[in-house]
Amino acid sequence: MTTFTNRLLGAAVGAAFALGAHSAMAEMAIKFSLDWKYEGPAAPYLLAKKNGYFDEEGLDVTIDSGNGSVGAITRVASGAYDVSLADINSLVEFNASNPDRAMKSIFMVYDRPPFALFMLKKSGITKPEDLIGKTLGAPVFDASRKLYPAFASATGLDLDAVTWESMDPPLREPMLVRGDVDAISGHYFTSVLNLQAQGITKDDLTVFQYKDFGMDFYGNGLLASPEMMEDHPEELRAFLRGVVKGWRAAIADPASAIAALKEVDPLIDSDLELQRLQMAIDENVVTPDSIANGMGLVKTDRMAKAIDQVALAFGFENKPTVGDVFTDIFMPGEEDRKIK
């Protein structure tokens, strides 16, 4: 090989190396916190990462499990994470308690919320007033529990008519099955399937989903740190495009999403988490609004009503506006938000 050829080859290799290094440097790292464990509803984000949707957008996304919406919000507020998935109603409460660290949701994932109460049919509880004098159980941070005052107001119940018992999340469904509590609160796709694992079928349950009692809440959305919103708006739009691609792929082929989930957590029960993901898709993500308008948006009047109900539940003195808790300025275009 001639010296000239060697020089050409060396230049080519050097250029390729430089291009590769440049591409790697161009990828922005984003730390993303889920709201909960690696369960079915987390699979679309992991599928987006596995399929390279974030890479295509120039993003190096790290996805970590969470321990509840409050924790997911705090992770972003502290600067430990750039983006998180959390219940927007919990965000409203956080902002009211921490006005100096107030944040905004930038994208709604659950167009319908999964908030619910669960009773065994044999308890004889068939309507809200049957809860009077009963003991309800849930972790103290459970969103459905925290929003129970709004449910009580909507159904005409006195807040003091029930007693709450606190427990760690793994004990919630077993305590209902054992009869230690008369009812529990929780996410629909979580408690129904956890109870199924305890030998309790849907036919054995009475379920009060908040959405069926005039409570038109939104559910979990994505929120970003003020620094991300200020300094990296295009990267946030790119992240949201990747998220929608992940959900679109999961809706089309849920089993592929669960396969991506199992690569991250080999101990999951794939069949159980496939059911959980499908429930989240059918109950919370794919709605007439999200089909017509794509994922991510909120309706101002509906969100304002939800804030009214949250303010009632938490007793806010200064009720926030919709613009205080949600912004659509980072929203991808309509084509990029379509889920079907």
CSV table of C-alpha atoms in Angstrom, one decimal:
chain,number,residue,atom,x,y,z
A,1,MET,CA,0.0,0.0,0.0
A,2,THR,CA,1.5,3.4,-1.0
A,3,THR,CA,2.1,6.2,1.4
A,4,PHE,CA,-0.5,8.3,-0.5
A,5,THR,CA,-3.0,5.5,-0.1
A,6,ASN,CA,-2.2,5.2,3.6
A,7,ARG,CA,-2.8,8.9,4.0
A,8,LEU,CA,-6.1,8.7,2.3
A,9,LEU,CA,-7.1,5.7,4.4
A,10,GLY,CA,-6.0,7.5,7.6
A,11,ALA,CA,-7.9,10.6,6.7
A,12,ALA,CA,-11.0,8.6,6.0
A,13,VAL,CA,-10.8,6.7,9.3
A,14,GLY,CA,-10.1,10.0,11.1
A,15,ALA,CA,-13.1,11.6,9.5
A,16,ALA,CA,-15.3,8.7,10.3
A,17,PHE,CA,-14.1,8.7,13.9
A,18,ALA,CA,-14.7,12.5,14.1
A,19,LEU,CA,-18.1,12.1,12.7
A,20,GLY,CA,-18.9,9.3,15.1
A,21,ALA,CA,-17.6,11.4,18.0
A,22,HIS,CA,-19.6,14.3,16.8
A,23,SER,CA,-22.8,12.3,16.6
A,24,ALA,CA,-22.2,10.9,20.1
A,25,MET,CA,-21.6,14.4,21.4
A,26,ALA,CA,-24.7,15.6,19.7
A,27,GLU,CA,-26.9,13.2,21.6
A,28,MET,CA,-28.4,14.9,24.6
A,29,ALA,CA,-28.7,12.8,27.8
A,30,ILE,CA,-32.1,12.9,29.5
A,31,LYS,CA,-32.9,11.3,32.8
A,32,PHE,CA,-36.5,10.2,32.9
A,33,SER,CA,-38.3,8.9,36.0
A,34,LEU,CA,-41.4,6.7,35.8
A,35,ASP,CA,-44.1,7.1,38.3
A,36,TRP,CA,-44.1,3.5,39.5
A,37,LYS,CA,-42.4,0.1,39.1
A,38,TYR,CA,-41.5,-1.6,35.8
A,39,GLU,CA,-45.1,-2.7,35.1
A,40,GLY,CA,-47.2,-2.9,31.9
A,41,PRO,CA,-47.9,0.8,31.6
A,42,ALA,CA,-44.2,1.6,31.7
A,43,ALA,CA,-43.5,-0.7,28.7
A,44,PRO,CA,-44.2,1.9,25.9
A,45,TYR,CA,-41.3,4.0,27.1
A,46,LEU,CA,-38.9,1.1,27.3
A,47,LEU,CA,-40.1,0.0,23.8
A,48,ALA,CA,-39.4,3.5,22.5
A,49,LYS,CA,-35.8,3.2,23.8
A,50,LYS,CA,-35.4,-0.4,22.5
A,51,ASN,CA,-36.6,0.5,19.1
A,52,GLY,CA,-34.3,3.5,18.8
A,53,TYR,CA,-37.0,6.2,18.7
A,54,PHE,CA,-35.1,8.4,21.2
A,55,ASP,CA,-31.8,7.8,19.4
A,56,GLU,CA,-33.5,8.9,16.1
A,57,GLU,CA,-34.3,12.1,17.9
A,58,GLY,CA,-30.7,12.7,19.0
A,59,LEU,CA,-31.5,11.7,22.6
A,60,ASP,CA,-29.8,9.4,25.1
A,61,VAL,CA,-32.6,8.6,27.5
A,62,THR,CA,-32.2,6.8,30.8
A,63,ILE,CA,-35.4,5.4,32.2
A,64,ASP,CA,-35.7,4.6,35.9
A,65,SER,CA,-38.6,3.1,37.9
A,66,GLY,CA,-40.4,5.2,40.4
A,67,ASN,CA,-42.1,5.0,43.8
A,68,GLY,CA,-45.2,7.0,43.2
A,69,SER,CA,-46.2,10.4,41.7
A,70,VAL,CA,-45.1,12.5,44.6
A,71,GLY,CA,-41.6,10.9,44.4
A,72,ALA,CA,-41.5,11.4,40.6
A,73,ILE,CA,-42.4,15.1,41.0
A,74,THR,CA,-39.8,15.6,43.7
A,75,ARG,CA,-37.1,14.0,41.5
A,76,VAL,CA,-37.6,16.6,38.9
A,77,ALA,CA,-38.1,19.5,41.4
A,78,SER,CA,-34.7,18.5,43.0
A,79,GLY,CA,-32.9,18.5,39.7
A,80,ALA,CA,-32.1,14.8,40.0
A,81,TYR,CA,-34.2,14.1,36.8
A,82,ASP,CA,-35.0,16.1,33.7
A,83,VAL,CA,-38.5,14.6,33.0
A,84,SER,CA,-40.9,12.4,35.0
A,85,LEU,CA,-44.3,10.8,34.6
A,86,ALA,CA,-46.7,11.8,37.4
A,87,ASP,CA,-50.3,12.4,38.3
A,88,ILE,CA,-51.2,16.0,37.3
A,89,ASN,CA,-53.5,16.3,40.3
A,90,SER,CA,-50.5,15.5,42.6
A,91,LEU,CA,-48.6,18.2,40.7
A,92,VAL,CA,-51.3,20.7,41.5
A,93,GLU,CA,-51.0,19.8,45.2
A,94,PHE,CA,-47.2,20.0,45.0
A,95,ASN,CA,-47.2,23.5,43.4
A,96,ALA,CA,-49.7,24.8,46.0
A,97,SER,CA,-47.4,23.5,48.8
A,98,ASN,CA,-44.1,24.6,47.1
A,99,PRO,CA,-44.8,27.8,45.1
A,100,ASP,CA,-41.1,28.5,44.9
A,101,ARG,CA,-40.6,25.2,43.0
A,102,ALA,CA,-43.8,25.1,41.0
A,103,MET,CA,-43.6,23.2,37.8
A,104,LYS,CA,-45.8,22.4,34.8
A,105,SER,CA,-46.9,19.3,32.9
A,106,ILE,CA,-46.1,19.4,29.2
A,107,PHE,CA,-48.0,16.4,27.9
A,108,MET,CA,-51.0,14.4,29.1
A,109,VAL,CA,-50.6,10.6,28.8
A,110,TYR,CA,-53.7,9.4,30.6
A,111,ASP,CA,-56.6,11.2,29.1
A,112,ARG,CA,-58.8,9.3,31.5
A,113,PRO,CA,-57.5,8.7,35.1
A,114,PRO,CA,-57.3,5.3,36.7
A,115,PHE,CA,-58.6,6.4,40.2
A,116,ALA,CA,-61.0,4.0,41.8
A,117,LEU,CA,-62.3,2.3,45.0
A,118,PHE,CA,-62.5,-1.5,45.3
A,119,MET,CA,-64.8,-3.6,47.4
A,120,LEU,CA,-65.6,-7.3,47.5
A,121,LYS,CA,-69.1,-8.0,46.4
A,122,LYS,CA,-69.7,-10.0,49.5
A,123,SER,CA,-69.3,-6.8,51.6
A,124,GLY,CA,-72.7,-5.7,50.4
A,125,ILE,CA,-71.3,-2.3,49.3
A,126,THR,CA,-73.0,-1.4,46.1
A,127,LYS,CA,-73.3,2.4,46.2
A,128,PRO,CA,-71.2,5.2,47.7
A,129,GLU,CA,-73.5,5.7,50.8
A,130,ASP,CA,-72.8,2.1,51.7
A,131,LEU,CA,-69.3,3.2,52.6
A,132,ILE,CA,-70.6,5.1,55.7
A,133,GLY,CA,-69.0,3.6,58.8
A,134,LYS,CA,-66.6,1.5,56.8
A,135,THR,CA,-62.8,1.3,56.9
A,136,LEU,CA,-60.9,2.1,53.7
A,137,GLY,CA,-57.2,1.3,53.2
A,138,ALA,CA,-54.4,2.6,51.0
A,139,PRO,CA,-50.9,4.0,51.2
A,140,VAL,CA,-50.9,7.6,52.4
A,141,PHE,CA,-49.5,8.8,49.0
A,142,ASP,CA,-52.1,6.9,46.9
A,143,ALA,CA,-53.6,9.4,44.4
A,144,SER,CA,-57.1,7.9,44.7
A,145,ARG,CA,-57.0,8.2,48.5
A,146,LYS,CA,-55.7,11.8,48.3
A,147,LEU,CA,-58.6,12.7,45.9
A,148,TYR,CA,-61.2,10.9,48.0
A,149,PRO,CA,-62.5,14.2,49.4
A,150,ALA,CA,-63.5,15.2,45.9
A,151,PHE,CA,-65.2,11.8,45.5
A,152,ALA,CA,-67.0,12.3,48.8
A,153,SER,CA,-68.2,15.8,47.7
A,154,ALA,CA,-69.4,14.5,44.4
A,155,THR,CA,-71.4,11.7,46.0
A,156,GLY,CA,-72.7,13.6,49.0
A,157,LEU,CA,-70.7,11.8,51.6
A,158,ASP,CA,-69.4,13.3,54.8
A,159,LEU,CA,-65.6,13.1,55.0
A,160,ASP,CA,-65.8,11.8,58.6
A,161,ALA,CA,-68.2,9.0,57.5
A,162,VAL,CA,-65.3,6.6,56.8
A,163,THR,CA,-62.0,5.7,58.5
A,164,TRP,CA,-58.8,5.3,56.6
A,165,GLU,CA,-56.1,2.8,57.4
A,166,SER,CA,-52.6,3.2,56.0
A,167,MET,CA,-50.3,0.4,54.7
A,168,ASP,CA,-47.4,-0.2,52.4
A,169,PRO,CA,-48.5,-0.9,48.8
A,170,PRO,CA,-47.8,-4.6,48.7
A,171,LEU,CA,-50.2,-5.1,51.7
A,172,ARG,CA,-53.2,-3.2,50.2
A,173,GLU,CA,-54.9,-5.9,48.2
A,174,PRO,CA,-54.1,-8.7,50.7
A,175,MET,CA,-55.7,-6.7,53.5
A,176,LEU,CA,-58.9,-6.3,51.4
A,177,VAL,CA,-59.0,-10.1,50.7
A,178,ARG,CA,-58.5,-10.9,54.4
A,179,GLY,CA,-61.2,-8.5,55.5
A,180,ASP,CA,-58.9,-6.2,57.4
A,181,VAL,CA,-60.4,-3.3,55.5
A,182,ASP,CA,-63.8,-2.9,53.8
A,183,ALA,CA,-62.5,-1.1,50.7
A,184,ILE,CA,-59.2,0.0,49.2
A,185,SER,CA,-58.3,2.8,46.8
A,186,GLY,CA,-55.9,2.6,43.9
A,187,HIS,CA,-55.2,2.7,40.2
A,188,TYR,CA,-57.7,0.5,38.4
A,189,PHE,CA,-55.2,-1.4,36.3
A,190,THR,CA,-53.1,-2.0,39.4
A,191,SER,CA,-55.5,-3.2,42.0
A,192,VAL,CA,-57.8,-5.3,39.7
A,193,LEU,CA,-54.8,-7.3,38.6
A,194,ASN,CA,-53.2,-7.5,42.0
A,195,LEU,CA,-56.5,-8.8,43.3
A,196,GLN,CA,-56.6,-11.3,40.5
A,197,ALA,CA,-53.3,-12.6,41.7
A,198,GLN,CA,-54.9,-13.1,45.1
A,199,GLY,CA,-57.6,-15.2,43.5
A,200,ILE,CA,-60.2,-12.5,43.3
A,201,THR,CA,-61.9,-12.0,39.8
A,202,LYS,CA,-63.6,-9.0,38.4
A,203,ASP,CA,-66.9,-10.7,39.1
A,204,ASP,CA,-66.0,-10.8,42.8
A,205,LEU,CA,-65.6,-7.0,42.9
A,206,THR,CA,-67.6,-3.9,43.1
A,207,VAL,CA,-65.5,-1.0,41.7
A,208,PHE,CA,-66.3,2.7,41.9
A,209,GLN,CA,-64.2,4.4,39.2
A,210,TYR,CA,-64.1,8.2,39.9
A,211,LYS,CA,-64.7,9.0,36.3
A,212,ASP,CA,-68.2,7.4,36.6
A,213,PHE,CA,-69.2,9.8,39.4
A,214,GLY,CA,-68.8,13.2,37.7
A,215,MET,CA,-65.1,13.5,38.4
A,216,ASP,CA,-63.7,14.4,35.0
A,217,PHE,CA,-60.0,14.4,36.1
A,218,TYR,CA,-57.0,13.9,33.9
A,219,GLY,CA,-54.5,11.4,35.0
A,220,ASN,CA,-50.7,11.0,34.6
A,221,GLY,CA,-48.8,13.4,32.4
A,222,LEU,CA,-45.1,14.2,31.7
A,223,LEU,CA,-43.5,17.1,33.4
A,224,ALA,CA,-40.1,18.7,32.9
A,225,SER,CA,-37.7,20.7,35.0
A,226,PRO,CA,-37.7,24.5,34.5
A,227,GLU,CA,-34.2,24.2,33.3
A,228,MET,CA,-35.2,21.8,30.5
A,229,MET,CA,-38.1,24.0,29.5
A,230,GLU,CA,-35.9,27.1,29.4
A,231,ASP,CA,-32.7,25.7,27.8
A,232,HIS,CA,-33.8,22.7,25.8
A,233,PRO,CA,-37.3,23.2,24.2
A,234,GLU,CA,-36.5,21.4,21.0
A,235,GLU,CA,-35.1,18.4,22.9
A,236,LEU,CA,-38.3,18.2,24.9
A,237,ARG,CA,-40.3,18.2,21.7
A,238,ALA,CA,-38.0,15.4,20.4
A,239,PHE,CA,-38.5,13.5,23.6
A,240,LEU,CA,-42.3,13.7,23.3
A,241,ARG,CA,-42.2,12.5,19.7
A,242,GLY,CA,-40.3,9.5,20.9
A,243,VAL,CA,-42.8,8.9,23.6
A,244,VAL,CA,-45.7,8.9,21.2
A,245,LYS,CA,-43.9,6.6,18.8
A,246,GLY,CA,-43.4,4.2,21.8
A,247,TRP,CA,-47.1,4.3,22.7
A,248,ARG,CA,-48.1,4.0,19.0
A,249,ALA,CA,-46.0,0.8,18.7
A,250,ALA,CA,-47.3,-0.6,22.0
A,251,ILE,CA,-50.9,0.0,21.0
A,252,ALA,CA,-50.3,-1.8,17.7
A,253,ASP,CA,-48.3,-4.7,19.3
A,254,PRO,CA,-48.6,-4.8,23.1
A,255,ALA,CA,-46.6,-8.0,23.3
A,256,SER,CA,-43.6,-6.4,21.8
A,257,ALA,CA,-43.8,-3.7,24.5
A,258,ILE,CA,-43.9,-6.3,27.2
A,259,ALA,CA,-40.9,-8.0,25.7
A,260,ALA,CA,-39.0,-4.8,26.0
A,261,LEU,CA,-40.2,-4.5,29.6
A,262,LYS,CA,-39.0,-8.0,30.4
A,263,GLU,CA,-35.5,-7.2,29.1
A,264,VAL,CA,-35.3,-4.6,31.8
A,265,ASP,CA,-36.9,-6.6,34.5
A,266,PRO,CA,-36.7,-10.4,33.8
A,267,LEU,CA,-38.8,-11.2,36.9
A,268,ILE,CA,-42.0,-9.7,35.6
A,269,ASP,CA,-45.0,-12.0,34.9
A,270,SER,CA,-45.4,-11.3,31.1
A,271,ASP,CA,-49.0,-12.4,30.9
A,272,LEU,CA,-50.0,-10.3,33.9
A,273,GLU,CA,-48.2,-7.2,32.7
A,274,LEU,CA,-49.7,-7.6,29.2
A,275,GLN,CA,-53.1,-7.5,30.7
A,276,ARG,CA,-52.1,-4.4,32.8
A,277,LEU,CA,-50.8,-2.6,29.7
A,278,GLN,CA,-53.9,-3.5,27.7
A,279,MET,CA,-56.1,-2.1,30.5
A,280,ALA,CA,-54.2,1.1,30.5
A,281,ILE,CA,-54.4,1.4,26.8
A,282,ASP,CA,-58.2,0.7,26.7
A,283,GLU,CA,-59.2,2.6,29.9
A,284,ASN,CA,-56.8,5.6,30.0
A,285,VAL,CA,-54.8,6.3,26.8
A,286,VAL,CA,-57.0,5.5,23.8
A,287,THR,CA,-60.1,7.7,24.1
A,288,PRO,CA,-62.3,9.6,21.6
A,289,ASP,CA,-60.3,12.7,22.3
A,290,SER,CA,-56.9,11.1,21.9
A,291,ILE,CA,-57.9,9.4,18.7
A,292,ALA,CA,-59.4,12.6,17.3
A,293,ASN,CA,-56.6,15.0,18.4
A,294,GLY,CA,-53.6,12.8,19.2
A,295,MET,CA,-52.0,12.3,22.6
A,296,GLY,CA,-50.9,15.0,24.9
A,297,LEU,CA,-53.5,17.8,24.8
A,298,VAL,CA,-55.9,18.9,27.6
A,299,LYS,CA,-59.2,20.8,27.2
A,300,THR,CA,-59.1,24.0,29.2
A,301,ASP,CA,-62.6,23.8,30.5
A,302,ARG,CA,-62.2,20.2,31.6
A,303,MET,CA,-58.9,20.9,33.2
A,304,ALA,CA,-60.3,23.9,35.0
A,305,LYS,CA,-63.1,21.8,36.4
A,306,ALA,CA,-60.6,19.2,37.6
A,307,ILE,CA,-58.6,21.9,39.3
A,308,ASP,CA,-61.8,23.0,41.1
A,309,GLN,CA,-62.2,19.4,42.4
A,310,VAL,CA,-58.6,19.1,43.4
A,311,ALA,CA,-58.7,22.4,45.2
A,312,LEU,CA,-61.8,21.1,47.1
A,313,ALA,CA,-60.0,17.8,47.9
A,314,PHE,CA,-56.9,19.6,49.3
A,315,GLY,CA,-58.4,22.8,50.6
A,316,PHE,CA,-56.3,25.2,48.6
A,317,GLU,CA,-56.6,28.9,49.5
A,318,ASN,CA,-55.1,30.1,46.2
A,319,LYS,CA,-56.5,27.9,43.4
A,320,PRO,CA,-54.2,27.7,40.4
A,321,THR,CA,-55.2,28.3,36.8
A,322,VAL,CA,-54.9,25.8,34.0
A,323,GLY,CA,-51.9,27.8,32.7
A,324,ASP,CA,-50.2,27.4,36.1
A,325,VAL,CA,-50.0,23.6,35.8
A,326,PHE,CA,-50.0,22.8,32.1
A,327,THR,CA,-48.4,24.2,29.0
A,328,ASP,CA,-48.7,23.0,25.4
A,329,ILE,CA,-45.7,25.0,24.0
A,330,PHE,CA,-43.6,21.9,23.7
A,331,MET,CA,-46.3,19.9,22.0
A,332,PRO,CA,-45.2,18.1,18.8
A,333,GLY,CA,-47.3,18.6,15.7
A,334,GLU,CA,-50.6,16.8,15.2
A,335,GLU,CA,-49.1,14.1,12.9
A,336,ASP,CA,-46.4,13.4,15.5
A,337,ARG,CA,-49.1,12.9,18.2
A,338,LYS,CA,-51.4,10.5,16.4
A,339,ILE,CA,-51.7,7.1,18.2
A,340,LYS,CA,-53.6,5.2,15.4
